[in-house]
Short mmCIF file of C-alpha atoms in Angstrom, two decimals:
data_model
loop_
_atom_site.label_atom_id
_atom_site.label_comp_id
_atom_site.label_asym_id
_atom_site.label_seq_id
_atom_site.Cartn_x
_atom_site.Cartn_y
_atom_site.Cartn_z
CA MET A 170 48.02 203.79 236.57
CA GLU A 171 47.23 204.25 232.92
CA ASN A 172 48.61 201.71 230.62
CA LYS A 173 50.73 204.49 228.60
CA LYS A 174 54.33 203.75 227.46
CA VAL A 175 56.81 205.28 229.89
CA TRP A 176 59.92 207.26 228.75
CA PHE A 177 63.03 208.07 230.83
CA ILE A 178 64.97 211.16 229.39
CA THR A 179 68.17 212.54 230.73
CA GLY A 180 69.43 216.13 230.19
CA ALA A 181 66.10 217.22 229.67
CA SER A 182 66.05 220.97 230.77
CA LYS A 183 67.05 222.10 227.36
CA GLY A 184 67.98 221.30 223.83
CA LEU A 185 66.72 218.15 222.11
CA GLY A 186 65.67 216.64 225.43
CA LEU A 187 63.36 219.48 226.48
CA THR A 188 61.94 219.41 222.83
CA LEU A 189 61.31 215.81 223.14
CA VAL A 190 59.67 215.74 226.52
CA LYS A 191 57.31 218.47 225.60
CA LYS A 192 56.43 216.27 222.50
CA LEU A 193 56.00 213.25 224.41
CA LEU A 194 53.85 214.83 227.04
CA ASN A 195 51.51 216.45 224.40
CA ASN A 196 51.30 213.14 222.81
CA GLY A 197 50.14 211.43 225.89
CA TYR A 198 53.16 209.50 227.09
CA ASN A 199 54.10 209.25 230.72
CA VAL A 200 57.41 210.87 230.93
CA ALA A 201 60.13 210.90 233.55
CA ALA A 202 63.02 213.43 232.97
CA THR A 203 66.35 214.24 234.58
CA SER A 204 68.45 217.32 235.13
CA ARG A 205 71.13 218.34 237.43
CA ASN A 206 68.93 221.50 238.52
CA LEU A 207 65.32 220.61 239.19
CA SER A 208 63.86 223.91 239.27
CA ASP A 209 65.12 224.44 235.81
CA LEU A 210 63.36 221.41 234.39
CA GLU A 211 60.21 222.07 236.43
CA ASN A 212 60.18 225.62 234.84
CA ALA A 213 60.79 224.69 231.43
CA VAL A 214 58.33 221.76 231.38
CA GLY A 215 55.49 222.97 233.47
CA GLU A 216 53.21 220.84 235.60
CA PHE A 217 51.62 217.55 234.01
CA GLU A 218 50.04 214.47 235.75
CA SER A 219 52.18 212.19 233.56
CA PHE A 220 55.53 214.19 234.33
CA LEU A 221 57.98 213.13 236.77
CA PRO A 222 60.91 215.58 237.03
CA LEU A 223 63.97 214.20 238.69
CA SER A 224 67.05 215.78 240.08
CA VAL A 225 69.85 213.51 238.96
CA ASP A 226 73.75 213.29 239.28
CA LEU A 227 74.44 210.86 236.40
CA LEU A 228 77.96 210.18 237.70
CA SER A 229 76.39 208.52 240.90
CA GLU A 230 75.13 205.02 240.32
CA GLU A 231 73.32 205.85 243.63
CA SER A 232 71.38 208.79 242.18
CA VAL A 233 70.51 206.96 238.71
CA GLU A 234 69.28 203.87 240.56
CA ASN A 235 67.10 205.95 242.71
CA ALA A 236 65.59 207.93 239.77
CA VAL A 237 65.13 204.71 237.73
CA SER A 238 63.24 203.38 240.79
CA GLN A 239 61.18 206.43 241.38
CA THR A 240 59.93 206.28 237.75
CA ILE A 241 59.03 202.62 237.74
CA THR A 242 57.24 203.12 241.26
CA LYS A 243 55.24 205.98 239.79
CA PHE A 244 54.54 204.59 236.14
CA GLY A 245 54.73 200.86 236.85
CA GLN A 246 57.07 200.02 233.76
CA LEU A 247 60.02 201.40 231.91
CA ASP A 248 59.79 201.36 227.86
CA PHE A 249 62.09 204.00 226.48
CA VAL A 250 65.23 205.27 227.66
CA VAL A 251 66.91 208.29 226.13
CA ASN A 252 70.60 209.11 227.06
CA ASN A 253 70.57 212.63 226.02
CA ALA A 254 72.63 214.30 228.70
CA GLY A 255 76.04 215.39 227.46
CA TYR A 256 78.18 218.52 226.43
CA GLY A 257 80.46 219.65 223.80
CA MET A 258 84.32 220.36 223.85
CA ILE A 259 86.61 222.04 221.52
CA GLY A 260 90.30 221.88 221.71
CA ALA A 261 93.19 220.11 219.86
CA LEU A 262 94.37 216.94 221.41
CA GLU A 263 97.67 218.53 222.56
CA GLU A 264 95.59 221.45 224.11
CA LEU A 265 93.20 219.55 226.56
CA SER A 266 94.52 218.29 229.62
CA ASP A 267 93.68 214.82 230.99
CA LYS A 268 91.29 216.08 233.44
CA GLU A 269 89.35 218.06 230.93
CA SER A 270 89.23 214.97 228.51
CA ARG A 271 88.26 212.56 231.34
CA GLU A 272 85.44 214.92 232.50
CA ASN A 273 84.08 214.83 228.97
CA PHE A 274 84.00 211.05 228.89
CA ASP A 275 82.51 210.88 232.36
CA VAL A 276 79.39 212.79 231.42
CA ASN A 277 79.07 211.66 227.76
CA VAL A 278 80.02 208.07 228.17
CA PHE A 279 79.93 206.89 231.69
CA GLY A 280 76.89 208.69 232.55
CA SER A 281 75.00 207.03 230.04
CA LEU A 282 76.41 203.46 231.03
CA ASN A 283 75.24 204.05 234.46
CA VAL A 284 71.65 204.68 233.23
CA ILE A 285 71.87 201.67 231.03
CA ARG A 286 73.11 199.46 233.91
CA LYS A 287 70.12 200.59 236.12
CA ALA A 288 67.52 200.44 233.53
CA LEU A 289 68.03 196.93 231.97
CA PRO A 290 66.98 194.82 235.05
CA GLN A 291 63.48 196.29 234.66
CA MET A 292 63.48 195.86 230.69
CA ARG A 293 64.84 192.34 231.09
CA LYS A 294 62.00 191.56 233.61
CA GLN A 295 59.64 193.01 231.00
CA GLN A 296 61.04 191.44 228.08
CA SER A 297 60.90 194.58 226.28
CA GLY A 298 62.25 198.11 225.99
CA HIS A 299 64.19 200.33 223.61
CA ILE A 300 67.36 202.37 224.66
CA PHE A 301 68.25 205.48 222.53
CA ASN A 302 71.68 206.89 223.00
CA ILE A 303 72.20 210.30 221.59
CA SER A 304 75.57 210.43 219.89
CA SER A 305 76.63 212.79 217.00
CA ILE A 306 77.57 212.76 213.56
CA GLY A 307 80.79 213.39 215.28
CA GLY A 308 80.50 210.02 216.54
CA PHE A 309 80.58 208.63 213.07
CA SER A 310 83.07 210.96 211.46
CA GLY A 311 85.90 212.58 213.51
CA ASN A 312 86.80 214.95 210.53
CA PHE A 313 86.18 217.95 212.68
CA PRO A 314 89.30 219.95 213.79
CA GLY A 315 89.22 220.51 217.60
CA PHE A 316 86.70 218.10 218.31
CA GLY A 317 88.74 215.12 218.83
CA ILE A 318 88.02 214.42 222.35
CA TYR A 319 84.21 215.09 221.73
CA CYS A 320 84.33 212.87 218.81
CA ALA A 321 85.89 210.31 220.78
CA THR A 322 83.28 210.29 223.26
CA LYS A 323 80.56 209.89 220.71
CA PHE A 324 82.47 207.05 218.95
CA ALA A 325 82.44 205.47 222.32
CA VAL A 326 78.61 205.78 222.51
CA ALA A 327 78.23 204.59 218.86
CA GLY A 328 80.37 201.62 219.71
CA PHE A 329 78.60 200.46 222.85
CA THR A 330 75.21 200.85 221.39
CA GLU A 331 76.05 198.55 218.72
CA SER A 332 77.27 195.98 221.34
CA LEU A 333 74.45 196.68 223.62
CA ALA A 334 71.88 195.84 220.58
CA ALA A 335 73.49 192.44 220.28
CA GLU A 336 73.56 191.76 223.82
CA VAL A 337 69.93 192.51 224.45
CA LYS A 338 68.23 191.34 221.41
CA SER A 339 67.21 188.03 223.08
CA PHE A 340 65.48 189.90 225.82
CA GLY A 341 63.05 191.59 223.24
CA ILE A 342 65.02 195.01 223.84
CA LYS A 343 66.19 197.29 221.14
CA ALA A 344 68.93 199.75 221.01
CA THR A 345 69.32 202.74 218.79
CA VAL A 346 72.37 205.30 218.27
CA VAL A 347 71.25 208.72 217.19
CA GLU A 348 73.70 210.61 215.21
CA PRO A 349 72.29 214.11 214.53
CA GLY A 350 74.08 216.85 212.57
CA TYR A 351 73.52 220.64 213.52
CA PHE A 352 70.23 221.32 215.11
CA ARG A 353 69.34 224.89 216.37
CA THR A 354 69.65 224.20 220.18
CA GLU A 355 71.71 225.61 223.02
CA PHE A 356 74.41 223.23 222.26
CA LEU A 357 76.96 225.76 221.00
CA THR A 358 76.44 228.24 223.71
CA SER A 359 78.79 228.53 226.66
CA GLY A 360 76.79 226.36 229.06
CA SER A 361 77.10 223.41 226.67
CA LEU A 362 80.41 223.94 224.86
CA VAL A 363 83.73 223.84 226.79
CA VAL A 364 86.83 225.41 225.35
CA PRO A 365 90.27 224.62 226.50
CA LYS A 366 91.75 226.21 229.59
CA ASN A 367 95.24 226.45 227.97
CA PRO A 368 94.92 227.15 224.21
CA ILE A 369 97.89 226.77 222.05
CA ASP A 370 98.04 229.64 219.08
CA ALA A 371 99.69 227.48 216.82
CA TYR A 372 96.41 225.42 216.05
CA LYS A 373 95.07 227.94 213.47
CA GLU A 374 92.66 225.42 211.90
CA VAL A 375 91.28 224.74 215.65
CA ARG A 376 90.96 228.41 216.47
CA GLU A 377 88.98 229.00 213.18
CA SER A 378 86.69 226.10 214.03
CA GLN A 379 86.18 227.52 217.46
CA ALA A 380 85.34 230.94 216.09
CA ALA A 381 82.99 229.65 213.53
CA HIS A 382 81.24 227.48 216.05
CA GLN A 383 80.53 229.96 218.80
CA ASN A 384 80.06 233.13 216.33
CA ASP A 385 78.73 231.91 212.98
CA ILE A 386 77.17 228.48 213.33
CA ASN A 387 75.47 228.93 216.56
CA ASN A 388 71.78 230.11 216.38
CA GLN A 389 72.14 229.34 212.50
CA GLN A 390 72.04 225.79 212.57
CA PRO A 391 69.83 224.27 209.92
CA GLY A 392 67.94 221.57 211.94
CA ASP A 393 64.67 221.92 213.38
CA PRO A 394 64.65 220.20 216.98
CA ALA A 395 61.04 219.76 216.80
CA LYS A 396 61.27 217.71 213.35
CA GLY A 397 64.49 215.72 214.82
CA VAL A 398 62.55 214.58 217.85
CA ALA A 399 59.45 213.47 215.80
CA VAL A 400 61.75 211.09 214.10
CA ILE A 401 63.05 209.62 217.26
CA ILE A 402 59.37 208.93 218.22
CA ALA A 403 58.91 207.49 214.89
CA ALA A 404 61.62 205.12 215.38
CA ALA A 405 60.22 204.21 219.00
CA GLU A 406 57.02 203.61 217.50
CA SER A 407 58.26 201.51 214.67
CA GLU A 408 58.56 197.54 214.55
CA ASN A 409 61.68 197.95 212.45
CA ALA A 410 63.67 200.57 214.33
CA PRO A 411 67.11 201.22 213.09
CA LEU A 412 70.38 200.51 214.98
CA HIS A 413 71.94 203.75 213.63
CA LEU A 414 69.61 206.85 213.00
CA PHE A 415 71.19 209.70 211.40
CA LEU A 416 69.40 213.11 211.77
CA GLY A 417 69.46 215.86 209.07
CA PRO A 418 70.55 216.28 205.62
CA ASP A 419 74.06 217.42 206.76
CA ALA A 420 74.38 214.20 208.77
CA TYR A 421 73.52 212.18 206.05
CA GLN A 422 76.02 214.11 203.84
CA VAL A 423 79.09 213.60 206.11
CA ALA A 424 78.17 209.76 206.90
CA ASN A 425 78.20 209.12 203.14
CA LEU A 426 81.44 211.06 202.58
CA LYS A 427 82.99 208.97 205.45
CA ILE A 428 81.77 205.72 203.89
CA VAL A 429 83.11 206.89 200.47
CA ASP A 430 86.63 207.39 202.12
CA VAL A 431 86.65 204.26 203.77
CA GLN A 432 85.67 202.14 200.79
CA LYS A 433 88.50 204.06 198.90
CA ASP A 434 91.02 203.07 201.52
CA MET A 435 89.98 199.46 201.61
CA GLU A 436 90.15 199.23 197.90
CA ASP A 437 93.58 201.06 197.49
CA TRP A 438 95.01 198.85 200.11
CA LYS A 439 93.13 195.53 199.65
CA GLU A 440 95.65 193.49 197.80
CA LEU A 441 98.36 194.13 200.51
CA ALA A 442 96.43 194.17 203.60
CA THR A 443 94.51 190.96 202.99
CA ALA A 444 97.48 189.09 202.28
CA THR A 445 98.02 188.61 206.06
CA ASN A 446 96.86 185.08 206.82
CA PHE A 447 99.22 182.30 207.20
CA ASP A 448 99.87 180.51 204.14
CA SER A 449 97.77 177.48 203.70
CA ILE A 450 99.70 174.08 203.28
#
């Protein structure tokens, strides 16, 4: 086995995941990558000595554990994990059923937690590693009509990544939540963006947002996936990797607006909201 860094990437048959896999292989890394459909992944990437394509059901702990085990058996170590698999969902909170909402959480949140749970024993053994969890700028700001459930899943990803970073720091392991803006991938196509089964016409802003994302924004996103994954690789190679990695000028703009809004709310209500301790005697 060559002593090269090993990456494990989920949701790798398209989008940012596929772009990242190709870039890493061209840069000489060992890469294990997962997809629900193995042939799609193999056809998209091609054959490389340093590539291990895996068919994985991220909602099955057994399937995830088997994939991580195969990766370690083939490459001998596990250095970087990228939880990239997920899908978008648009629909007002009232429109989306419990089943629709839970399914989005299953893939976007619990699938990633399954991977983290199975990857950490090897990383703790090595006393090294870096986990990247792909969230969204919608995981930092929820000010997107119709994306409430999706944003909630991505807020969850950001939250558990912050806790993860604190939990594994003493083992020499890092964690980063990646929060991209709009990148020109297949994310807004029908295969990656789910719409409500029972829409409510009264939600005018949601319908307008749905139409805009499906018809106007799709294929017009400003972000270049190749440039986005290059930043992720740079963060992986850096001694001072960020906990929060915002990707794209649009992500920075939205994040800065959110920070200003939060600071204003805090300042406006500071006098009343901080007078809540028991009076000292």
